[in-house]
Coordinates of C-alpha atoms in Angstrom, one line a residue:
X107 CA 81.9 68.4 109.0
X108 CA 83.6 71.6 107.1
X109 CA 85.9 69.5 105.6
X110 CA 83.1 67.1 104.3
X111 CA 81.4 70.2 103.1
X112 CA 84.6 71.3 101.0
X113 CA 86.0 68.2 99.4
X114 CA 82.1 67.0 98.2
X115 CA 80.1 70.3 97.2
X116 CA 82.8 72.9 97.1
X117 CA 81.2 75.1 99.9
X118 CA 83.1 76.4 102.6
X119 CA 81.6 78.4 106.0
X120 CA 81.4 82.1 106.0
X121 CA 84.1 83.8 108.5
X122 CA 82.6 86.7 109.5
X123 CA 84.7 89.8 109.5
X124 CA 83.2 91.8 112.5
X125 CA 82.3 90.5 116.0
X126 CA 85.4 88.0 115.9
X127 CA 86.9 86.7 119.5
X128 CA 89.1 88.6 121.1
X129 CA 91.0 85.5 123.1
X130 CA 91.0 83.5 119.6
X131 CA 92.7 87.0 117.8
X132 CA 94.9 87.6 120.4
X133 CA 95.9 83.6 120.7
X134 CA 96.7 83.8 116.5
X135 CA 98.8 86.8 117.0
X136 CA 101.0 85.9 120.1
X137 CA 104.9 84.5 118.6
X138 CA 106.2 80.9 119.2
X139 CA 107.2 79.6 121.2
X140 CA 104.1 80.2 123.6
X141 CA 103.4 79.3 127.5
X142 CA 101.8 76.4 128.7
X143 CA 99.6 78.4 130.4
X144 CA 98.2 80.4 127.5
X145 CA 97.8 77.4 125.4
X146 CA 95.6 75.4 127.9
X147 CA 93.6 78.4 128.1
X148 CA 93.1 78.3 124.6
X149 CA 92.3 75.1 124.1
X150 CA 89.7 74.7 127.1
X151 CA 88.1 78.2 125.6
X152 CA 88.2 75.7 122.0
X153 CA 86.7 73.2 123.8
X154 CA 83.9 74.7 125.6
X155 CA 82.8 76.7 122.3
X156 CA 82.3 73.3 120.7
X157 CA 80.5 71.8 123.5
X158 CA 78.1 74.2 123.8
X159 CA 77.5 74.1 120.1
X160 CA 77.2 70.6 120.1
X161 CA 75.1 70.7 122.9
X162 CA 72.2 73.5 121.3
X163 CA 71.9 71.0 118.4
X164 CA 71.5 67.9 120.5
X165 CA 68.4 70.0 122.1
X166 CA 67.4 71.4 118.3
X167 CA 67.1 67.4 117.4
X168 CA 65.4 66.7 120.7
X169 CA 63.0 69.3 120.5
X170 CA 61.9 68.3 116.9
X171 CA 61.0 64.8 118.3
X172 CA 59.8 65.8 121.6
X173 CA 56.4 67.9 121.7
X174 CA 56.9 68.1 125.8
X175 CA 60.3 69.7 125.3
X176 CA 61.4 73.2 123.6
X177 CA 64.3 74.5 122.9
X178 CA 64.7 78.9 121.9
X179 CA 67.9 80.7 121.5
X180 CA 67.2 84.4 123.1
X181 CA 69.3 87.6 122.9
X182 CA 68.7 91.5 123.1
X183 CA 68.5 92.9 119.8
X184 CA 71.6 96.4 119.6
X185 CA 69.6 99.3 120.1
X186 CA 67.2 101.1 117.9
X187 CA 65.8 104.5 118.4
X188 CA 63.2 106.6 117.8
X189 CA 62.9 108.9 115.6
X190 CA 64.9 107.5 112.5
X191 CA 65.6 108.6 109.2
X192 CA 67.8 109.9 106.7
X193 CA 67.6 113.6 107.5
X194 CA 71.3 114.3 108.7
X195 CA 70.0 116.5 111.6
X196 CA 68.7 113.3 113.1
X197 CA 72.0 111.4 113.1
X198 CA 73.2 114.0 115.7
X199 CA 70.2 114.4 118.0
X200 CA 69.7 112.3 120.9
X201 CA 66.6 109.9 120.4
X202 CA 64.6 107.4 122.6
X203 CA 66.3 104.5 122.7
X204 CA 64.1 101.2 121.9
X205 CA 65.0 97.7 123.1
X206 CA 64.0 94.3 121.4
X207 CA 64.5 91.3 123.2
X208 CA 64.1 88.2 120.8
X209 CA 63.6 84.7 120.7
X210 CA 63.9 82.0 118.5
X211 CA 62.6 78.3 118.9
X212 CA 64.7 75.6 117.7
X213 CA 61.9 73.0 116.1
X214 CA 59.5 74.1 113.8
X215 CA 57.7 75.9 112.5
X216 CA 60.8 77.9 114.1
X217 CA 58.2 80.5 115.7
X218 CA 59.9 83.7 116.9
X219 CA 59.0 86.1 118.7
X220 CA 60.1 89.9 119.7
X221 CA 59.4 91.7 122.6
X222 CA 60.1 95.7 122.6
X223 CA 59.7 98.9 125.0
X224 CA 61.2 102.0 125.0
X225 CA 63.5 103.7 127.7
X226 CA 59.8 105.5 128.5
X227 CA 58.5 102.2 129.9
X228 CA 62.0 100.5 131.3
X229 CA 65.6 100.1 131.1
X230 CA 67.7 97.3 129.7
X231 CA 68.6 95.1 132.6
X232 CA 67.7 91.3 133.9
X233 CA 64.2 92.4 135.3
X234 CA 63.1 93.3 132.0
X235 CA 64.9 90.7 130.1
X236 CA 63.9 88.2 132.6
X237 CA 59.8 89.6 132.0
X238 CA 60.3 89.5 128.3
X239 CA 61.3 85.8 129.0
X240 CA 58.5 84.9 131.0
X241 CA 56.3 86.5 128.5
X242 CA 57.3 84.0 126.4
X243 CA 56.7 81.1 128.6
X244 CA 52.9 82.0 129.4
X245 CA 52.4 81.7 125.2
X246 CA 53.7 77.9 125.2
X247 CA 52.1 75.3 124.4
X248 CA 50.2 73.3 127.1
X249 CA 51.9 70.0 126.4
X250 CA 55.1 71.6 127.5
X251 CA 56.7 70.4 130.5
X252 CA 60.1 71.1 129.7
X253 CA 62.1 74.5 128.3
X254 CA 66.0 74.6 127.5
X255 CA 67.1 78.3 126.7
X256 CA 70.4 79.1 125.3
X257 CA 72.1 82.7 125.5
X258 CA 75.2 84.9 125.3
X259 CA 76.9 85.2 129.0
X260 CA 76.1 89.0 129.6
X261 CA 75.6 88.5 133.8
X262 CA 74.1 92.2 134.0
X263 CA 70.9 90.9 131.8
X264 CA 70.6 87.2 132.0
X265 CA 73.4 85.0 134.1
X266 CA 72.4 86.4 137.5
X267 CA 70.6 85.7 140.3
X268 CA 67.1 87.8 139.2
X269 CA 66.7 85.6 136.7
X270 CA 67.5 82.6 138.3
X271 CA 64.7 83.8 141.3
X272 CA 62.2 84.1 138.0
X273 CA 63.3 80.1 137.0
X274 CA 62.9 79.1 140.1
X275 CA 59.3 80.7 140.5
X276 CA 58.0 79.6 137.5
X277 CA 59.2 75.8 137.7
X278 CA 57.1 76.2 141.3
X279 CA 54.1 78.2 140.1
X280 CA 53.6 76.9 136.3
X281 CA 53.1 73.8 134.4
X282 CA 56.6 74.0 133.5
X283 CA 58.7 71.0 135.1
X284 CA 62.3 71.5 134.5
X285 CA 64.2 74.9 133.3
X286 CA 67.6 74.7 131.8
X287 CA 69.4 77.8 131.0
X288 CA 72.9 77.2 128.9
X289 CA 75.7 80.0 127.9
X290 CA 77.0 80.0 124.8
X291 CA 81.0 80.6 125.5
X292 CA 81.9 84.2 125.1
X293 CA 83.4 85.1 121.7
X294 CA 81.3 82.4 120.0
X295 CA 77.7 83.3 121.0
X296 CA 75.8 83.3 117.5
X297 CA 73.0 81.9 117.4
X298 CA 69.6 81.2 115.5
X299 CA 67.6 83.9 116.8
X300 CA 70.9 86.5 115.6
X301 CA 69.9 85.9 112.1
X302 CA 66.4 88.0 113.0
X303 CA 68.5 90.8 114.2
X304 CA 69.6 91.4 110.2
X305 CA 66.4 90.3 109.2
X306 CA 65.2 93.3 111.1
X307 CA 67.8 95.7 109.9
X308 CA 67.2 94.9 106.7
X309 CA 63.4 95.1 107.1
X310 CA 64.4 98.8 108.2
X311 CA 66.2 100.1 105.7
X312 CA 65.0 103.6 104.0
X313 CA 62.3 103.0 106.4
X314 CA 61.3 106.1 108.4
X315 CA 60.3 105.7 111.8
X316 CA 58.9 108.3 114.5
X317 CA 56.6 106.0 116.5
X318 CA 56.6 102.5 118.0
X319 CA 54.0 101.5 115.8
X320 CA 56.3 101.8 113.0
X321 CA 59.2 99.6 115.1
X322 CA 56.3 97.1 115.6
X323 CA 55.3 96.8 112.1
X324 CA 58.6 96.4 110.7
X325 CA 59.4 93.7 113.1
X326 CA 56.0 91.9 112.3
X327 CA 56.5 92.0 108.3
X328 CA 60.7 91.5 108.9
X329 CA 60.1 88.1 108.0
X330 CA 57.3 88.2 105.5
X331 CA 59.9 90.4 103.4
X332 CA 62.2 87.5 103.3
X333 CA 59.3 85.4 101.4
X334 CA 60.0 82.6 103.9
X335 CA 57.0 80.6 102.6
X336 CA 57.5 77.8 105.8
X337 CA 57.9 80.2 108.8
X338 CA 55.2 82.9 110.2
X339 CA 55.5 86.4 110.5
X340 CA 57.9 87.0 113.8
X341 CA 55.0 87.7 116.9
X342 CA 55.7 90.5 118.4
X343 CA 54.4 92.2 121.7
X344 CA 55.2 95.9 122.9
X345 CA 55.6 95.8 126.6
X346 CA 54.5 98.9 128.9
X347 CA 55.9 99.2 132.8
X348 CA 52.5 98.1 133.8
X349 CA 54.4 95.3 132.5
X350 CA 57.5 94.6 134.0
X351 CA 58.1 92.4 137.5
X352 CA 60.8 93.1 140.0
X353 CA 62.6 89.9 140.2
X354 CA 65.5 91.9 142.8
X355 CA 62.5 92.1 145.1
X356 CA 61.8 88.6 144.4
X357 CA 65.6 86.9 144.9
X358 CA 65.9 89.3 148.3
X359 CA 62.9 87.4 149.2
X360 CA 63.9 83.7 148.5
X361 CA 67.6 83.9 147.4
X362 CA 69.0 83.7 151.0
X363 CA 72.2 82.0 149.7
X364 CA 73.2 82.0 146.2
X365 CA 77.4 82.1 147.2
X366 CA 78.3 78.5 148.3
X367 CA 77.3 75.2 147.6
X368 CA 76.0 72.6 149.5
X369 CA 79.3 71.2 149.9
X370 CA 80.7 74.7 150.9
X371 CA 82.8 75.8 147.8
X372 CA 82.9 79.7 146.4
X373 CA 80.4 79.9 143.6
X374 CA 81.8 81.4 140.6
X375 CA 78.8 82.9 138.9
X376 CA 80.8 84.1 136.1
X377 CA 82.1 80.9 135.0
X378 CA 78.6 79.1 135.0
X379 CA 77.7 77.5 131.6
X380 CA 74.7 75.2 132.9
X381 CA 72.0 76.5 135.2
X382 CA 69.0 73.6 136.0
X383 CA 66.0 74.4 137.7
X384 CA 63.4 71.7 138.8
X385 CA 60.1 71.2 140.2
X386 CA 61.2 68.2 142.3
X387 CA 63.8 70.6 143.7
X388 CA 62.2 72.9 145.3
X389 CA 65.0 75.8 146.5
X390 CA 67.5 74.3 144.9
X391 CA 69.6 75.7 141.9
X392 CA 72.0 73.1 139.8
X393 CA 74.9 74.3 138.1
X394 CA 78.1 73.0 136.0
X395 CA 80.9 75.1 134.7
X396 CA 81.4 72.9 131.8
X397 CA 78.9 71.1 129.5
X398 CA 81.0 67.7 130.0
X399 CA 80.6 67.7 133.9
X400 CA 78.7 64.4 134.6
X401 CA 76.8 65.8 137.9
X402 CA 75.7 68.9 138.8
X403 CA 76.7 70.9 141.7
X404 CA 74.1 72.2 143.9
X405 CA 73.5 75.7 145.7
X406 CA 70.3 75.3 148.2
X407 CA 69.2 79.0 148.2
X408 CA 67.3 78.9 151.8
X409 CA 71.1 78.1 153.1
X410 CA 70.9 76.2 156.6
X411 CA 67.4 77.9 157.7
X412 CA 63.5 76.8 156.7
X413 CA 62.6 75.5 153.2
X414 CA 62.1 78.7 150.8
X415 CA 58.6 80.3 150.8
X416 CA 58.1 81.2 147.4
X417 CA 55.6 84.6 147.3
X418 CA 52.1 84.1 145.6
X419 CA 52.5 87.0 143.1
X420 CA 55.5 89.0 141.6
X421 CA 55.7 92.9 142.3
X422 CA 55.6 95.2 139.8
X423 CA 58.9 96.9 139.0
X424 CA 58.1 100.2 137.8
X425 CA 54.7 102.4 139.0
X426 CA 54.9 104.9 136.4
X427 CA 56.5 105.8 132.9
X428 CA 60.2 106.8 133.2
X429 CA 61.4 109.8 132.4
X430 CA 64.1 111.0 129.7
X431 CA 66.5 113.6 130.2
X432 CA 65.9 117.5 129.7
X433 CA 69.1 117.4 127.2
X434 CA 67.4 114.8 125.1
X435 CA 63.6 116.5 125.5
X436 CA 65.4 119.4 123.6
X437 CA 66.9 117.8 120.9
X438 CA 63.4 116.3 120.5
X439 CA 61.7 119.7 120.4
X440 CA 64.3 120.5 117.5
X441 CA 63.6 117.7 115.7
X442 CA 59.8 119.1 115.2
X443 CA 60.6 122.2 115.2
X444 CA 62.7 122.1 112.5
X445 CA 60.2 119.4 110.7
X446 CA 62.8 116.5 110.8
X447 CA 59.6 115.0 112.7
X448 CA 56.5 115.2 110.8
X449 CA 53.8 117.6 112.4
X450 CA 51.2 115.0 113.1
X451 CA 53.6 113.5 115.7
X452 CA 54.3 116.6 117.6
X453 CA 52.0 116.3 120.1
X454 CA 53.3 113.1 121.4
X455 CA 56.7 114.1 121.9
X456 CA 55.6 117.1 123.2
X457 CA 54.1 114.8 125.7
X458 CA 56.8 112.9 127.2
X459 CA 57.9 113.5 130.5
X460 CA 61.3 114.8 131.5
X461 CA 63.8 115.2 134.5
X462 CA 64.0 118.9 134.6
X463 CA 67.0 120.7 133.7
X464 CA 69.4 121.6 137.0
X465 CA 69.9 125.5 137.5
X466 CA 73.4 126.2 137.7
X467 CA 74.3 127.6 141.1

């Protein structure tokens, strides 16, 4: 395709210069004659990059022809803070940090959508990711019956078994019929919904900010500033931890197994590129380690014992804001003291609660 590209219209795909794979780097620069070893690694890491491209636009076709199927790329956005400006004093105090968890569907209109909280409402981890996600899934369209989700392989926020509890809940509780949740290979994990991560940054720029409101607005208009006359505005959805479910609570209820399959072997979480939940399949989780597997292999999460009760409703995870630490409430209290935070914002900084500061003994 690149070469089709170069010899016909003299255009030629952008290498990026930062976030580059380390086992493709390190291949380049190792000296001939190499292992055997190190190049089958290579070319099965090749491999499985391409499949799992080729697979996300196979889905991207499908989902443009298919009004009962979706397809969304989703990914945590780096973290932003609060306050932000230019005033150098701010660049070394500690600030709130603010997480954005986004998602980007594959057919058009391309909707998108951005879900934030700050470390005052929750941390960073698979239950939140895996709320954010379910968020999501509640705004679909009825005649969805089917969802395929592609993402980076981070196991701390999204290739675990909390989020696989949430899939299975869902495909058991909802409208939705069949979940499949593919991982991008590590080292090649761009994706659509990255492109909103600059188009946020960008938004940003000489833009102050002191409240959410102002990450929420920015995140709204990211795309209007782009003049994207086809797409609309990204949606976007602040989420308090009123909001957030505890999907640990929910896998220690149903995930009685998640390490063997049903024919007995060692499951390699880590190593998982497909994950298939279904409604016909009740308790049942199917996986493959490469795209080009023909069959799944199977994990029955009830093990050997009764079928899996699934609970009725989903605990919440937090039962009141979180605090921030007294270190951080101080450089906070500097910030307005000195101004770097405008007045009329005082009183809500002033507001947030703390961990107080240990005496030394």
């Amino acid at each position: 395709m690149s070469y089709i590209y170069k010899i016909n219209y003299n255009l030629d795909f952008y290498k990026p210069k930062k976030d580059q794979c380390l086992q493709c780097e390190t291949y380049k620069k190792l000296s001939k004659p190499q292992e055997e070893q190190i190049i089958n690694n290579y070319e099965n890491h090749i491999r499985r990059r391409d499949e799992s491209f080729s697979a996300k636009q196979l889905d991207k076709e499908r989902a443009s022809n298919n009004n009962n199927f979706c397809s969304a790329t989703f990914d945590l956005q780096s973290v932003v803070q609060i306050p932000s400006s230019d005033v150098s004093s701010m660049y070394y105090s500690r600030k709130i940090c603010t997480y954005n968890l986004t998602l980007y569907e594959a057919a058009p209109p391309n909707r998108a959508f951005c879900f934030l909280w700050t470390e005052l409402n929750g941390q960073k981890g698979s239950s939140e990711i895996g709320t954010a996600i379910y968020k999501w899934i509640q705004q679909l369209s009825e005649n969805i019956t089917e969802i395929s989700l592609y993402s980076d392989t981070c196991s701390g926020q999204n290739r675990n078994q909390f989020v696989a509890a949430l899939f299975l809940y869902i495909v058991t509780h909802s409208k939705i019929e069949t979940i499949t949740h593919n991982f991008m290979e590590s080292g090649h994990s761009y994706m659509e919904v990255d492109s909103m991560h600059s188009t946020i940054e960008l938004a940003k720029k000489n833009v102050p900010v002191y409240t959410m409101q102002d990450w929420l607005t920015i995140c709204r208009l990211a795309r209007s500033n782009r003049h994207n006359k086809k797409c609309s505005n990204y949606t976007v959805q602040e989420l308090k931890y009123t909001d957030f479910l505890d999907l640990k609570s929910l896998a220690n209820i149903i995930m009685k197994n998640r390490s063997f399959d049903i024919k007995g072997n060692k499951v390699n979480w880590l190593k998982i590129k497909v994950l298939k939940y279904e409604k016909n399949m009740s308790g049942v989780i199917q996986f493959k380690y490469n795209y080009s597997d023909k069959e799944f292999n199977i994990i029955r999460i009830s093990g050997k014992g009764r079928p899996t009760k699934f609970p009725d409703n989903l605990k919440n995870l937090y039962d009141k804001p979180l605090p921030i630490s007294a270190l951080k409430k101080n450089d906070l209290m500097k910030l307005c003291k000195t101004q770097a935070i405008p007045e009329e914002f005082h009183e809500w900084y002033k507001s947030i609660h703390h961990v107080p500061k240990r005496k030394k003994l």
